[in-house]
Coordinates of C-alpha atoms in Angstrom, one line a residue:
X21 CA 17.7 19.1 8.6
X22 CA 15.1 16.7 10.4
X23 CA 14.6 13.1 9.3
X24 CA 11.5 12.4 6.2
X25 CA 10.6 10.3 9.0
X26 CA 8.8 11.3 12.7
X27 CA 10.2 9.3 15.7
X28 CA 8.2 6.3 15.7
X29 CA 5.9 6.7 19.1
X30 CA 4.0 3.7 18.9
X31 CA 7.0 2.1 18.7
X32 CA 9.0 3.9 22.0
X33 CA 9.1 1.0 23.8
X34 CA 10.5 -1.4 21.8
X35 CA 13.2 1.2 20.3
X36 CA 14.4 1.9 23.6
X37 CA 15.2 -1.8 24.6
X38 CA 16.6 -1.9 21.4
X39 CA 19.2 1.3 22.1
X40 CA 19.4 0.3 25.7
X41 CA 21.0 -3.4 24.3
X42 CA 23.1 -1.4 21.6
X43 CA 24.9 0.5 24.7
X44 CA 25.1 -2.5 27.0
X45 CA 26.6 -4.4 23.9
X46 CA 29.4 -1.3 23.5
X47 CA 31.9 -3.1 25.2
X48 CA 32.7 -4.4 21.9
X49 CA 34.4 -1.1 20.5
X50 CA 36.4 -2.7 17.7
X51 CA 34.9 -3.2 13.9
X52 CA 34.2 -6.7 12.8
X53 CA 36.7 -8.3 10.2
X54 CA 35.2 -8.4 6.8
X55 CA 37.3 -11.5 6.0
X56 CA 36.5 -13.4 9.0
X57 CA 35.9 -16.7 7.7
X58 CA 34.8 -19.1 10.7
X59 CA 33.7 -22.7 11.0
X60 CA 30.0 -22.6 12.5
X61 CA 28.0 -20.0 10.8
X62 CA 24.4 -18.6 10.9
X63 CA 22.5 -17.8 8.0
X64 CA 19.8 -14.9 8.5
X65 CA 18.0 -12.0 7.0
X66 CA 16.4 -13.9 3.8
X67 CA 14.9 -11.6 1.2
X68 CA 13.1 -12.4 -1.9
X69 CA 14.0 -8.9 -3.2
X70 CA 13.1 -8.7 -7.0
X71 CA 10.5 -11.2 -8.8
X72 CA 9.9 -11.0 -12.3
X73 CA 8.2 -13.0 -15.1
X74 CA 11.9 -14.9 -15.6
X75 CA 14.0 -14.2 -12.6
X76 CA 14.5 -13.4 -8.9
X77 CA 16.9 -12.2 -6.7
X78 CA 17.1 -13.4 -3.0
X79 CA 19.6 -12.0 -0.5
X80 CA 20.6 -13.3 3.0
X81 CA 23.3 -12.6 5.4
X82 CA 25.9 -14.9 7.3
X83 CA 27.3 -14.3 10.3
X84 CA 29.5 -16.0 13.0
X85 CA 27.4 -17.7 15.6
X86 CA 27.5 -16.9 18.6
X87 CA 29.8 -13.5 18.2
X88 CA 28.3 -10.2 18.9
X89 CA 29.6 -6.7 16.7
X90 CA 28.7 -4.5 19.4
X91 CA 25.1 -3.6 18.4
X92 CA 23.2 -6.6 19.3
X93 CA 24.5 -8.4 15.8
X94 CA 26.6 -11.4 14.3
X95 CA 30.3 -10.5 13.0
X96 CA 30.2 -11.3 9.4
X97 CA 31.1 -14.4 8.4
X98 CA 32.6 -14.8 4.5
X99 CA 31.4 -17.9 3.3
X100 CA 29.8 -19.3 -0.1
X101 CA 26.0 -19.1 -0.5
X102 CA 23.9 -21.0 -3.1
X103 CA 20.2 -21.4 -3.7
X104 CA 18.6 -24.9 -4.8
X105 CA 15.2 -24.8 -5.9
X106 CA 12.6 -26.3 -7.9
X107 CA 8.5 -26.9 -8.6
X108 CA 8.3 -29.0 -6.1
X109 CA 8.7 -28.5 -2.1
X110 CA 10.5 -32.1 -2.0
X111 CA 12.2 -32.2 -5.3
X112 CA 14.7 -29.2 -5.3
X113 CA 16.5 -29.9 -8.3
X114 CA 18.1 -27.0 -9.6
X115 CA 20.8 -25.0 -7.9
X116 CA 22.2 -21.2 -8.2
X117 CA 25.5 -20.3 -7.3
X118 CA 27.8 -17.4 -6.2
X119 CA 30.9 -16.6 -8.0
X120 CA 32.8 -15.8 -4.7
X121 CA 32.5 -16.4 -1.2
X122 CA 30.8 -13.0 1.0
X123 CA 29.0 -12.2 4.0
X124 CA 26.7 -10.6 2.0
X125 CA 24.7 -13.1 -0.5
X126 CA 23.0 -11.6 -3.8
X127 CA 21.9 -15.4 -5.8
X128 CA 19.9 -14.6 -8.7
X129 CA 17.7 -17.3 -10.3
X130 CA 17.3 -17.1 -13.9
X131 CA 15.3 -18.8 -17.2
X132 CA 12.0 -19.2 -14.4
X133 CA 9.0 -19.5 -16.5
X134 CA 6.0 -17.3 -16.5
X135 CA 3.4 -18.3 -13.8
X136 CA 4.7 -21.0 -12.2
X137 CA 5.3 -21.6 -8.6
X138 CA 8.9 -22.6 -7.9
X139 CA 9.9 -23.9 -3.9
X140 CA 13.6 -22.8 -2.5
X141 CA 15.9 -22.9 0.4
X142 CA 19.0 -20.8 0.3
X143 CA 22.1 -22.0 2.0
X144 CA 25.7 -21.4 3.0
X145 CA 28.1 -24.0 4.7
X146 CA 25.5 -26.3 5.1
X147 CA 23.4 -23.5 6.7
X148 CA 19.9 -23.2 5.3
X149 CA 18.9 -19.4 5.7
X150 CA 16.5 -17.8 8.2
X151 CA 14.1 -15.0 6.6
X152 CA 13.9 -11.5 7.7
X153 CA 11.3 -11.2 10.0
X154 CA 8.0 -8.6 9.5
X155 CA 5.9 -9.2 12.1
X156 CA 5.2 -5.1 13.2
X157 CA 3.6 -5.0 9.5
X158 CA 2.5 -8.8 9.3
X159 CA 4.3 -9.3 6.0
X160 CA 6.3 -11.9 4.1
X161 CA 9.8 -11.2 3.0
X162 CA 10.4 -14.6 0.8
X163 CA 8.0 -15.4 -0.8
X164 CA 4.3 -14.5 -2.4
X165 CA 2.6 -17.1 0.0
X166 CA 3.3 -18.6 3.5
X167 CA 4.6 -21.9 2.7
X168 CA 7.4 -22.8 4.5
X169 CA 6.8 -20.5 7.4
X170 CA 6.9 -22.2 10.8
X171 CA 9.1 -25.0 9.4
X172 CA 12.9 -24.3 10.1
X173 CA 14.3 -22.3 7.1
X174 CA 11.6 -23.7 4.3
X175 CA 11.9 -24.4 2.0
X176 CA 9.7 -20.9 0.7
X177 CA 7.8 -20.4 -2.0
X178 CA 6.9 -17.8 -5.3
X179 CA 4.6 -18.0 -7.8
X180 CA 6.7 -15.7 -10.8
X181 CA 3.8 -13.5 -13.0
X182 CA 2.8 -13.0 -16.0
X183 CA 5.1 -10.6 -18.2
X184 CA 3.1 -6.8 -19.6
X185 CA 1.6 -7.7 -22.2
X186 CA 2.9 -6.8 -25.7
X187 CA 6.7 -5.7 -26.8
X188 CA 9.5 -4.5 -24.3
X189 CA 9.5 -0.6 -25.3
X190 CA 11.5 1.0 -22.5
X191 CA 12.9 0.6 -19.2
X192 CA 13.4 3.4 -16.4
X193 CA 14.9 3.2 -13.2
X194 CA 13.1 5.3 -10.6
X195 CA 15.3 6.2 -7.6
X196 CA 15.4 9.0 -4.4
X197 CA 16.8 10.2 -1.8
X198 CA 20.6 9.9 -2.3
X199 CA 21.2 12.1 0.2
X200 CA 25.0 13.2 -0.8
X201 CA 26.8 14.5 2.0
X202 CA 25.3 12.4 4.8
X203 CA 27.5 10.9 7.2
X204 CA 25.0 9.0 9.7
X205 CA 22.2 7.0 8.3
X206 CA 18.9 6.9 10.9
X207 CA 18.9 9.9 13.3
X208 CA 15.8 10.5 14.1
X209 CA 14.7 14.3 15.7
X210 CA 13.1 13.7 19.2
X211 CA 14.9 10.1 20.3
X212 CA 18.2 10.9 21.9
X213 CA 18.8 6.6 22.5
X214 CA 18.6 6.0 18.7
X215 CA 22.5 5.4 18.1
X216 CA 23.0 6.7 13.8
X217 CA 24.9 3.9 12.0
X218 CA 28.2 5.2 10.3
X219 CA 30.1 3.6 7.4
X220 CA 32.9 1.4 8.9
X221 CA 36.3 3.5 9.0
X222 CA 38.5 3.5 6.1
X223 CA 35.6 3.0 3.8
X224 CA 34.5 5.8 1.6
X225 CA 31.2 7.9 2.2
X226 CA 28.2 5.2 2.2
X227 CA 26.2 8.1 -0.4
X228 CA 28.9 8.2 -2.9
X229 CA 28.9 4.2 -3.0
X230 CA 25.5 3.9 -3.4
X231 CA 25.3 6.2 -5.8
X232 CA 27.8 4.6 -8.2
X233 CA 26.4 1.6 -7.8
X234 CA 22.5 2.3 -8.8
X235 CA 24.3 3.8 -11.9
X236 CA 26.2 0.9 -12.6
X237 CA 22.9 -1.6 -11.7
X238 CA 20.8 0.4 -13.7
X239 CA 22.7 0.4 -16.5
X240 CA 23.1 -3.3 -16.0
X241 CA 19.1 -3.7 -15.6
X242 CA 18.7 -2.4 -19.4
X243 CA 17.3 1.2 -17.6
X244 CA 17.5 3.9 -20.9
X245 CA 16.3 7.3 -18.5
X246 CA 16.8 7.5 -15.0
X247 CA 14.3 9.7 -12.8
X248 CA 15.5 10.8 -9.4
X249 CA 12.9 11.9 -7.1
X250 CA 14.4 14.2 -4.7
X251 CA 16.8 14.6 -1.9
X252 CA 19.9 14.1 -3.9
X253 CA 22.1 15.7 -1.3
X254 CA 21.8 15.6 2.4
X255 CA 21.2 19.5 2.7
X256 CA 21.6 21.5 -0.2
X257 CA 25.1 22.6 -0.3
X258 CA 26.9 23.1 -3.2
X259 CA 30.1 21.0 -2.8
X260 CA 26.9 17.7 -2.3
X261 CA 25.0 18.7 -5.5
X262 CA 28.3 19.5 -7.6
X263 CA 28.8 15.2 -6.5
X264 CA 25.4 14.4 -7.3
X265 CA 25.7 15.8 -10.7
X266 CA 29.0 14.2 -11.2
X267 CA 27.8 10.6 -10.3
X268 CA 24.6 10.6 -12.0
X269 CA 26.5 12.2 -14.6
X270 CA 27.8 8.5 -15.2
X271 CA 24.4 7.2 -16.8
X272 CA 24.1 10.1 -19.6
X273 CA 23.0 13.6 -20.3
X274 CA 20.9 15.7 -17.5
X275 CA 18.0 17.0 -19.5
X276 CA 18.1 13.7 -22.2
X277 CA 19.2 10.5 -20.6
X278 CA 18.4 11.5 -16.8
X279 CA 16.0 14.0 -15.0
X280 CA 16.0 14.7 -11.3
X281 CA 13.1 16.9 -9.2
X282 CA 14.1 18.7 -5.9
X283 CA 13.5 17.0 -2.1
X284 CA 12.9 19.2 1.1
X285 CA 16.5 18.0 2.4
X286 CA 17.9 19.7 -1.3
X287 CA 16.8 23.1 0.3
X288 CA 20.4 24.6 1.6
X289 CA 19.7 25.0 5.7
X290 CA 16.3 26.0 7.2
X291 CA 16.2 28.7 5.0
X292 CA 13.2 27.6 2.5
X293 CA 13.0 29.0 -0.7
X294 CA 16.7 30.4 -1.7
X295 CA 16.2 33.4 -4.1
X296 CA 18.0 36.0 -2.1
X297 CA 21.2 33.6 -2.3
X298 CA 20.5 32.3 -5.4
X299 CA 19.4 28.4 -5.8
X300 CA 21.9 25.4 -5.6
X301 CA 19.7 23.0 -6.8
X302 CA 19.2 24.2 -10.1
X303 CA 22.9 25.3 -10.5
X304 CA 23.5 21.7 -10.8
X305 CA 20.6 20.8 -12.4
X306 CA 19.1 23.5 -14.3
X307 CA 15.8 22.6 -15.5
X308 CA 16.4 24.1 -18.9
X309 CA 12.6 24.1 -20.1
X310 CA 9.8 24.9 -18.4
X311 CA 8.9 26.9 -17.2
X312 CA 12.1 29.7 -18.3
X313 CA 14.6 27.2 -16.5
X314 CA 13.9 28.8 -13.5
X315 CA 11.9 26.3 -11.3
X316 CA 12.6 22.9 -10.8
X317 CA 9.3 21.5 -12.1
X318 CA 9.2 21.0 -15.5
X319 CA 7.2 18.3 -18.2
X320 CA 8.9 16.6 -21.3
X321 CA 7.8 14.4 -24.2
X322 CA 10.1 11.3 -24.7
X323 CA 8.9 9.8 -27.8
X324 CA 5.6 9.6 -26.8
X325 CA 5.7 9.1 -23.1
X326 CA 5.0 12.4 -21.2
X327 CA 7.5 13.3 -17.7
X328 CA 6.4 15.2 -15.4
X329 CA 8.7 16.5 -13.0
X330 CA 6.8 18.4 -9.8
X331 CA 8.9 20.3 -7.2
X332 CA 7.2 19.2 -3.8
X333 CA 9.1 21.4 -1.3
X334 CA 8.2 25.1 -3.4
X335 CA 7.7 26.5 -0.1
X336 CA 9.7 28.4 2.7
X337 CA 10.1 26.0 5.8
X338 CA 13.0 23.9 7.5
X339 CA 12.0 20.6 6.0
X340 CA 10.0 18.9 8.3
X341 CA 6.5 19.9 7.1
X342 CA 4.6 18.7 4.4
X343 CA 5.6 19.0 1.3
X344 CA 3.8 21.8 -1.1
X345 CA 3.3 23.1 -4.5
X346 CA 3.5 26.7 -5.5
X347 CA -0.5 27.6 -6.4
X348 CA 1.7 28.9 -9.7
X349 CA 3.1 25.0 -9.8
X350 CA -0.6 23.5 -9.1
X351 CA -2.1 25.5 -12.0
X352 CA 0.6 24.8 -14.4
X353 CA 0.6 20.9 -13.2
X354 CA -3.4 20.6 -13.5
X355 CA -3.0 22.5 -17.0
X356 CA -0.7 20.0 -18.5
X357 CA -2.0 17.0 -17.4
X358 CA -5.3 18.1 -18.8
X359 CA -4.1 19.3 -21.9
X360 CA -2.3 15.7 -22.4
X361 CA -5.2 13.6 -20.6
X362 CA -4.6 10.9 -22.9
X363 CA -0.8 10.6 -23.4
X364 CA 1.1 8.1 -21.5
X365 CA 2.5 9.7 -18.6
X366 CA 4.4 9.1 -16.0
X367 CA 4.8 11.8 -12.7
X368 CA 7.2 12.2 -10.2
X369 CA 8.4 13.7 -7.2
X370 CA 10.1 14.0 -3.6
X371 CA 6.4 13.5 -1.4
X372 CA 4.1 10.7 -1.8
X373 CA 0.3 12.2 -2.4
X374 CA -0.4 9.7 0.8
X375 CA 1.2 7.5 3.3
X376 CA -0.6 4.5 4.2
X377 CA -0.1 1.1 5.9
X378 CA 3.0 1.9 8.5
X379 CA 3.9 0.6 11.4
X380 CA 5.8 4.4 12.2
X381 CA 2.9 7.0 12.9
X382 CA 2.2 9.2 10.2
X383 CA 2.6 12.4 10.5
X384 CA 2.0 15.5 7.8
X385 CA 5.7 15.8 7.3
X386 CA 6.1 12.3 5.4
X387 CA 3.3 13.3 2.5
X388 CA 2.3 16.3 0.3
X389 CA -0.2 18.9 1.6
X390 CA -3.8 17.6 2.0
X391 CA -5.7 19.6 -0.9
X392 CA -3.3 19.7 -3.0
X393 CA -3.0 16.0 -2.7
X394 CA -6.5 16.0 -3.9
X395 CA -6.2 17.9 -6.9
X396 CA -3.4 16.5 -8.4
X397 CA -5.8 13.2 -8.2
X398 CA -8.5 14.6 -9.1
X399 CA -6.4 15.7 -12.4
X400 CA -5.8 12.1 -12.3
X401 CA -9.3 11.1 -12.2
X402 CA -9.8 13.2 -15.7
X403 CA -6.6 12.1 -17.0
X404 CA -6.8 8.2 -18.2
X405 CA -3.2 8.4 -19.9
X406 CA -1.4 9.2 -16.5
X407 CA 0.0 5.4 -15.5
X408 CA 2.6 6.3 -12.6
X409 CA 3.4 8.4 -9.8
X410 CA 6.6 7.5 -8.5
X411 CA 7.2 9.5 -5.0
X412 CA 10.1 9.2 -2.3
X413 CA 10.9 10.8 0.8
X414 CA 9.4 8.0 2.9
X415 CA 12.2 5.5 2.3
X416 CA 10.3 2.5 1.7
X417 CA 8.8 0.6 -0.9
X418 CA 5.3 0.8 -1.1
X419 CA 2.5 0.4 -4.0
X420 CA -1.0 2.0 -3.5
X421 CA -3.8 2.6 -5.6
X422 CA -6.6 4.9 -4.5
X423 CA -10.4 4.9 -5.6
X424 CA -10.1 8.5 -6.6
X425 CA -8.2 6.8 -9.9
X426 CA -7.3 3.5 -9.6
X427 CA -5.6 3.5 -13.0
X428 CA -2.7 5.5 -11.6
X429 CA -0.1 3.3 -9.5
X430 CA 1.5 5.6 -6.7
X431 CA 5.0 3.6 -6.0
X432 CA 6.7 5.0 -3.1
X433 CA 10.3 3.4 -3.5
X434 CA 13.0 2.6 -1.5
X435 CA 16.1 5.1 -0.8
X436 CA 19.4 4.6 -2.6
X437 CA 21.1 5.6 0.4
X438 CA 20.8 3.0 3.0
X439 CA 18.8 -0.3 3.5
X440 CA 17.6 -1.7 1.9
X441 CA 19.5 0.8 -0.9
X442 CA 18.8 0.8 -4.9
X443 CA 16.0 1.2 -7.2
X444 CA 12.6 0.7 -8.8
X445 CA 12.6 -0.8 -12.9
X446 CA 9.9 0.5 -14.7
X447 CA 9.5 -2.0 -17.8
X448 CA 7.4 -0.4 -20.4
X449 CA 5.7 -2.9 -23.0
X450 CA 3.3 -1.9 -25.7
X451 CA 0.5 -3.6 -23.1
X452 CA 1.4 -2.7 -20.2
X453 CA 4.4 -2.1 -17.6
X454 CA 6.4 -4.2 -14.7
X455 CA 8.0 -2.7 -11.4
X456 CA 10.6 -4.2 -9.8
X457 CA 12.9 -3.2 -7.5
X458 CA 16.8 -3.9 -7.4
X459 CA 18.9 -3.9 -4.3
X460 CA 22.2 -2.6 -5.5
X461 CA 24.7 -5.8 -6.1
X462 CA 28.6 -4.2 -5.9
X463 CA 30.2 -5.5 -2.7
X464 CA 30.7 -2.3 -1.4
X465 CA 26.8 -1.7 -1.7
X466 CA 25.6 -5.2 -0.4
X467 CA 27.8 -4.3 3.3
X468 CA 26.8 -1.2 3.5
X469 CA 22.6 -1.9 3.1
X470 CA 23.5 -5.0 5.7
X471 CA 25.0 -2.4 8.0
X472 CA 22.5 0.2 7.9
X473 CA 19.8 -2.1 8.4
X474 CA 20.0 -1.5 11.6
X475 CA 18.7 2.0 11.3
X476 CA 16.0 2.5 13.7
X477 CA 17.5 0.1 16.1
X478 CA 16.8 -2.9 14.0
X479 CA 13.7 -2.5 13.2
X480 CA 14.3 -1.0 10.0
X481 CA 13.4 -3.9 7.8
X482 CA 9.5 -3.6 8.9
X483 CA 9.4 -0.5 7.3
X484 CA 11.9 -0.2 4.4
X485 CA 11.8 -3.6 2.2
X486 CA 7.9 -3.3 1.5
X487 CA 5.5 -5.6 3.8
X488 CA 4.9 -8.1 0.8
X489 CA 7.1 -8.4 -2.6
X490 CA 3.9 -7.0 -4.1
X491 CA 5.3 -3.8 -3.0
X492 CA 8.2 -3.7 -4.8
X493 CA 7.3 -5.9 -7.9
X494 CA 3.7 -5.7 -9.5
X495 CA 3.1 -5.6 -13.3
X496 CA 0.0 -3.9 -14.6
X497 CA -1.6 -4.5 -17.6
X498 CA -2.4 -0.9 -19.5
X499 CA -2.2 0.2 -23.3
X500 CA 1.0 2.2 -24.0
X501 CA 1.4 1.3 -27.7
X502 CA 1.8 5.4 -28.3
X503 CA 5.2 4.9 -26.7
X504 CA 8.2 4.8 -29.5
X505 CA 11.4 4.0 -27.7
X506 CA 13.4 4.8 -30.7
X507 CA 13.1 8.3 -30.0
X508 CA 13.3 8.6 -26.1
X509 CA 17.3 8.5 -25.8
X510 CA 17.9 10.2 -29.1
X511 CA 16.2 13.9 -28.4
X512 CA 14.3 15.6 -25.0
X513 CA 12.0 17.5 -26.8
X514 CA 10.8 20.3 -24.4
X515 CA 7.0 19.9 -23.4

């Protein structure tokens, strides 16, 4: 089934050095050593990831200097890793520490206070680290302002927010494309060069891992429901959904505790719609509500918060068109949300209603269909208790709000699958929400995002992590006081 994603043309030129390097670099046919632990080493790929009212998490990557893995990279180098930091550029006086030495650094910086701007250099063996560069989309991948940048290695700077306003009620993690089954990460239809990244032998399938570990982190994040929007497996088979099930089975109760929509790629083959050989999809996740448990859009009430769940690929095709809505699934969709206009609710599903602000060319394939992308805002234009629309499919993160009804965040968010791999928190308080978005922390997890970074022959990162941490963590202030959590993991009450 193609890629969510058309081959980058604007790009060409720069993709195609980047494959022609990969082959030259070939020569190197063996698979670095995880537990290479070497004198000199270089500290790259800094990422202020997650940034909170009280916390952040920053990320960075150490490799041997000098060495080469075969694809234009460093051989990891297992080292320890430590962040100091502090509220002034030339007084870092706190520090944040690793428990054990890795390749892979995940430092998270706790008790920060509300609103104020903190200064920080991350290092390892003496190494201070280098940040990720985003210069195709002009963005900033430490901090929420440019200090430090054209200095060697900061120190960088955030300014931590303001928490919602009002009581925690709720948290949700909002995750996609899984993609269960999937043995490459990155092949892209149309550009024989691009070389797919594979997990490194004797590890187990990269999907499975990250699956179990966004069940594990969002568990660990507080999350109470889980929303997946779409492409759970890699193509629809059976054997891939029956997986799918059986991991996400690990955070609770399909239908109470977790809720997944379908993705084009959970359509078995380039079939389209599947009624003459019944439906996979909702064999493993039966809707069970409406409408009759035989479509896999539905809406619930979780004490008090509304879920709606759309099916964006209703349509016969192989995958790589837009995505589309039954004119059944439209009506029913704008009936509901007027009906409920006022309620609290939250929407998701596979395709974002629009795709803006890429350095890839967008094509019709990466977003729902035009007009129907215009009434499901216009329904949000009449709706002022719709909050969120959380959409996949693009694997990136990306916030947007549209004048058609700017009340309604649309949060395109990262895939679990690959780079830069985990989810989106939704943090419901009484005055508002938070979003923030968690790379997944197991060790497994942290080598495989590092790996498949290089999706897209490196050039990944410019796309995936969200051109500013505004992208993947933004709190909105909003009245959701209707919302009782008390009820929302007791009952599902069928909308």
């Amino acid at each position: 089934m193609p890629c969510c994603l058309a081959a980058p043309h604007a790009l060409l030129r720069a993709l195609h050095s980047a494959a022609r390097r990969g082959t030259a670099q070939a020569r190197h046919l063996h698979d670095p050593d995880p537990d290479h632990a070497p004198d000199a080493v270089s500290a790259v790929n800094l990422e202020l990831v997650t940034l909170t009212e009280d916390r952040a998490v920053i990320t960075w990557h150490t490799g041997v200097a000098g060495s080469d893995d075969g694809f234009g990279r460093m051989l990891p180098a297992v080292t320890e890793g430590e962040v100091v930091y502090g509220t002034h550029p030339a007084h870092l006086n706190r520090t944040a520490a690793e428990g054990r030495d890795t390749a892979h650094h995940y430092v998270e910086l706790t008790d920060l206070e509300p609103g104020q701007t903190y200064y920080y250099q991350a290092r390892s063996r003496g190494s201070a680290a280098t940040p990720t560069p985003l210069h195709l989309v002009k963005g900033n991948a430490v901090g929420t302002s440019l200090h430090g940048f054209g200095t060697h290695a900061g120190p960088y700077s955030f300014t931590t927010p303001q928490p919602p306003p009002g009581r925690h009620l709720l948290s949700i993690a909002l995750c996609n494309d899984l993609h269960l089954g999937e043995t490459t990460a990155g092949l892209v239809t149309g550009m024989p060069l691009m070389r797919g990244i594979s997990q490194r032998l004797g590890l187990g399938p990269y999907p499975e891992i990250m699956g179990r570990a966004l069940v594990e982190e969002a568990h660990r994040r507080g999350a109470r429901l889980l929303l997946a929007a779409g492409d759970i497996s890699a193509g629809g088979a059976p054997r891939d959904l029956s997986e799918a099930r059986r991991l996400l089975d690990g955070f609770g109760t399909h239908g109470q505790d977790y809720f997944v929509v379908r993705g084009n790629h959970d359509r078995r083959g380039r079939q389209g719609l599947q009624e003459e050989r019944g439906d996979n999809f909702l064999d493993a996740f039966p809707a069970d509500g409406e409408p009759d448990g035989q479509a896999a859009y539905f809406a619930r009430d979780l004490g008090g918060l509304r879920v709606l769940g759309l099916d964006t690929y209703e349509k016969r095709g192989n995958g790589a068109g837009s995505g589309g809505l039954s004119d059944e699934q439209l009506a029913w969709f704008r009936a509901d949300v007027r009906a409920h206009k006022d309620q609290p609710t939250v929407v998701f599903g596979h395709h974002p209603l629009t795709v803006r602000n890429s350095p890839f060319p967008v094509t019709s394939g990466q977003r729902l269909n035009r007009r129907q992308a215009r009434a499901i805002l216009d329904a949000y234009a009449a709706a002022p208790g719709v909050f969120l629309h959380h959409a996949g499919h693009t694997h990136r993160n990306k916030r947007t709000l549209l004048p058609q009804a700017r009340h309604v965040t649309l949060q395109e968010v990262g895939a679990v699958k690959e780079y830069p791999g985990g989810f989106c928190l939704l943090r419901i308080h009484t005055g508002g929400y938070a979003l923030n978005y968690y790379k997944a922390s197991s060790a497994p997890a942290r080598e495989w995002s590092e790996r498949s970074r290089r999706v897209a022959a490196g050039l990944w990162p410019q796309y995936a992590l969200g051109r500013s941490v505004r992208d993947r963590n933004s709190v909105t202030a909003r009245d959701l006081s209707g919302i009782t959590p008390a009820e929302t993991r007791i009952s599902a009450a069928q909308g």
